[in-house]
Amino acid sequence: MAQKADRKIEKTVKSYLEQLELIGIHVQQAFLFGSYASGKHDEWSDIDLAIVSKDFIGNRFEDRNKIRKITLQVNSDISPMPYRPEDFNDNDYFVKEILETGIRIV
């Protein structure tokens, strides 16, 4: 797993997660992954964020739609990947990559 997130990005992500809590999305885990986790981001990079919550239903389209308004209010560069706890395990190649290279925020 990567070391530490950039302070500004970490602050943005934590603010976003706090806003999700206010609408009833109780975040159990959150991982920054992709270019911000690897330190290879540029001005066009989005903020890839895996969010694990029992409040998601497991339909990625519907779950993203559920949090879309908060995403746009906090920072439209955030690219959330919602997961239910039972779906967030290293049996999934993508999740395994997040766990190995991502930065745990929560």
mmCIF file of C-alpha atoms in Angstrom:
data_model
loop_
_atom_site.group_PDB
_atom_site.id
_atom_site.type_symbol
_atom_site.label_atom_id
_atom_site.label_comp_id
_atom_site.label_asym_id
_atom_site.label_seq_id
_atom_site.Cartn_x
_atom_site.Cartn_y
_atom_site.Cartn_z
ATOM 1 C CA MET A 1 0.000 0.000 0.000
ATOM 2 C CA ALA A 2 1.157 3.511 -0.794
ATOM 3 C CA GLN A 3 2.302 5.863 1.942
ATOM 4 C CA LYS A 4 0.367 9.094 2.384
ATOM 5 C CA ALA A 5 -1.960 11.252 0.324
ATOM 6 C CA ASP A 6 -1.231 14.863 -0.581
ATOM 7 C CA ARG A 7 -2.668 17.017 2.246
ATOM 8 C CA LYS A 8 -4.956 19.028 -0.023
ATOM 9 C CA ILE A 9 -6.382 15.889 -1.631
ATOM 10 C CA GLU A 10 -6.755 14.152 1.728
ATOM 11 C CA LYS A 11 -8.642 17.179 3.078
ATOM 12 C CA THR A 12 -10.945 17.190 0.026
ATOM 13 C CA VAL A 13 -11.606 13.459 0.342
ATOM 14 C CA LYS A 14 -12.314 13.675 4.077
ATOM 15 C CA SER A 15 -14.722 16.557 3.498
ATOM 16 C CA TYR A 16 -16.466 14.477 0.839
ATOM 17 C CA LEU A 17 -16.742 11.468 3.155
ATOM 18 C CA GLU A 18 -18.180 13.684 5.918
ATOM 19 C CA GLN A 19 -20.834 14.933 3.502
ATOM 20 C CA LEU A 20 -21.714 11.348 2.567
ATOM 21 C CA GLU A 21 -22.234 10.583 6.262
ATOM 22 C CA LEU A 22 -24.690 13.485 6.460
ATOM 23 C CA ILE A 23 -26.890 11.909 3.769
ATOM 24 C CA GLY A 24 -26.834 8.505 5.441
ATOM 25 C CA ILE A 25 -23.923 6.819 3.662
ATOM 26 C CA HIS A 26 -21.913 5.390 6.552
ATOM 27 C CA VAL A 27 -18.430 4.853 5.171
ATOM 28 C CA GLN A 28 -16.640 1.828 6.602
ATOM 29 C CA GLN A 29 -13.522 2.122 4.446
ATOM 30 C CA ALA A 30 -12.229 4.530 1.815
ATOM 31 C CA PHE A 31 -9.147 4.188 -0.376
ATOM 32 C CA LEU A 32 -7.541 6.741 -2.652
ATOM 33 C CA PHE A 33 -6.173 4.910 -5.686
ATOM 34 C CA GLY A 34 -4.922 5.606 -9.187
ATOM 35 C CA SER A 35 -2.688 8.516 -10.111
ATOM 36 C CA TYR A 36 -3.060 10.396 -6.812
ATOM 37 C CA ALA A 37 -2.069 7.299 -4.840
ATOM 38 C CA SER A 38 0.897 6.574 -7.098
ATOM 39 C CA GLY A 39 2.076 10.188 -7.191
ATOM 40 C CA LYS A 40 1.704 10.342 -10.980
ATOM 41 C CA HIS A 41 -1.185 12.790 -11.144
ATOM 42 C CA ASP A 42 -1.336 15.875 -13.310
ATOM 43 C CA GLU A 43 -3.749 18.777 -13.703
ATOM 44 C CA TRP A 44 -6.223 16.568 -15.617
ATOM 45 C CA SER A 45 -6.257 13.676 -13.157
ATOM 46 C CA ASP A 46 -9.437 12.699 -11.398
ATOM 47 C CA ILE A 47 -9.491 11.667 -7.755
ATOM 48 C CA ASP A 48 -10.152 7.924 -7.771
ATOM 49 C CA LEU A 49 -11.829 6.881 -4.539
ATOM 50 C CA ALA A 50 -13.087 3.444 -3.504
ATOM 51 C CA ILE A 51 -15.836 3.790 -0.890
ATOM 52 C CA VAL A 52 -17.067 0.829 1.139
ATOM 53 C CA SER A 53 -20.455 1.122 2.821
ATOM 54 C CA LYS A 54 -23.245 -1.200 3.842
ATOM 55 C CA ASP A 55 -25.584 1.539 2.615
ATOM 56 C CA PHE A 56 -24.806 0.768 -1.034
ATOM 57 C CA ILE A 57 -27.020 -1.734 -2.829
ATOM 58 C CA GLY A 58 -24.396 -3.276 -5.102
ATOM 59 C CA ASN A 59 -25.562 -1.685 -8.348
ATOM 60 C CA ARG A 60 -22.689 0.622 -9.240
ATOM 61 C CA PHE A 61 -24.849 2.868 -11.470
ATOM 62 C CA GLU A 62 -27.530 3.366 -8.804
ATOM 63 C CA ASP A 63 -24.995 3.741 -6.004
ATOM 64 C CA ARG A 64 -23.069 6.412 -7.922
ATOM 65 C CA ASN A 65 -26.307 8.194 -8.726
ATOM 66 C CA LYS A 66 -27.174 8.164 -5.004
ATOM 67 C CA ILE A 67 -24.003 10.137 -4.175
ATOM 68 C CA ARG A 68 -23.745 12.196 -7.369
ATOM 69 C CA LYS A 69 -25.067 15.456 -5.894
ATOM 70 C CA ILE A 70 -22.540 15.384 -3.023
ATOM 71 C CA THR A 71 -19.739 14.529 -5.456
ATOM 72 C CA LEU A 72 -20.551 17.558 -7.596
ATOM 73 C CA GLN A 73 -20.935 19.832 -4.560
ATOM 74 C CA VAL A 74 -17.607 18.904 -2.975
ATOM 75 C CA ASN A 75 -15.370 18.371 -6.010
ATOM 76 C CA SER A 76 -16.382 17.187 -9.467
ATOM 77 C CA ASP A 77 -12.906 15.677 -9.917
ATOM 78 C CA ILE A 78 -13.787 12.953 -7.407
ATOM 79 C CA SER A 79 -14.468 9.678 -9.183
ATOM 80 C CA PRO A 80 -16.163 7.449 -6.605
ATOM 81 C CA MET A 81 -16.255 3.657 -6.852
ATOM 82 C CA PRO A 82 -18.932 2.470 -4.414
ATOM 83 C CA TYR A 83 -18.705 -1.029 -2.928
ATOM 84 C CA ARG A 84 -20.694 -3.064 -0.448
ATOM 85 C CA PRO A 85 -18.451 -4.670 2.209
ATOM 86 C CA GLU A 86 -19.129 -8.159 0.847
ATOM 87 C CA ASP A 87 -17.973 -7.085 -2.626
ATOM 88 C CA PHE A 88 -14.765 -5.395 -1.483
ATOM 89 C CA ASN A 89 -12.346 -8.296 -1.233
ATOM 90 C CA ASP A 90 -9.187 -9.447 -2.930
ATOM 91 C CA ASN A 91 -11.047 -12.076 -4.965
ATOM 92 C CA ASP A 92 -11.752 -9.187 -7.341
ATOM 93 C CA TYR A 93 -8.616 -8.212 -9.298
ATOM 94 C CA PHE A 94 -9.480 -4.491 -9.277
ATOM 95 C CA VAL A 95 -10.110 -4.486 -5.518
ATOM 96 C CA LYS A 96 -6.880 -6.402 -4.967
ATOM 97 C CA GLU A 97 -5.020 -3.676 -6.880
ATOM 98 C CA ILE A 98 -6.698 -0.968 -4.765
ATOM 99 C CA LEU A 99 -5.743 -2.765 -1.554
ATOM 100 C CA GLU A 100 -2.139 -3.209 -2.690
ATOM 101 C CA THR A 101 -1.468 0.232 -4.159
ATOM 102 C CA GLY A 102 -4.101 2.540 -2.689
ATOM 103 C CA ILE A 103 -3.936 4.858 0.294
ATOM 104 C CA ARG A 104 -6.407 4.102 3.056
ATOM 105 C CA ILE A 105 -8.210 7.259 4.145
ATOM 106 C CA VAL A 106 -10.752 5.596 6.469
#
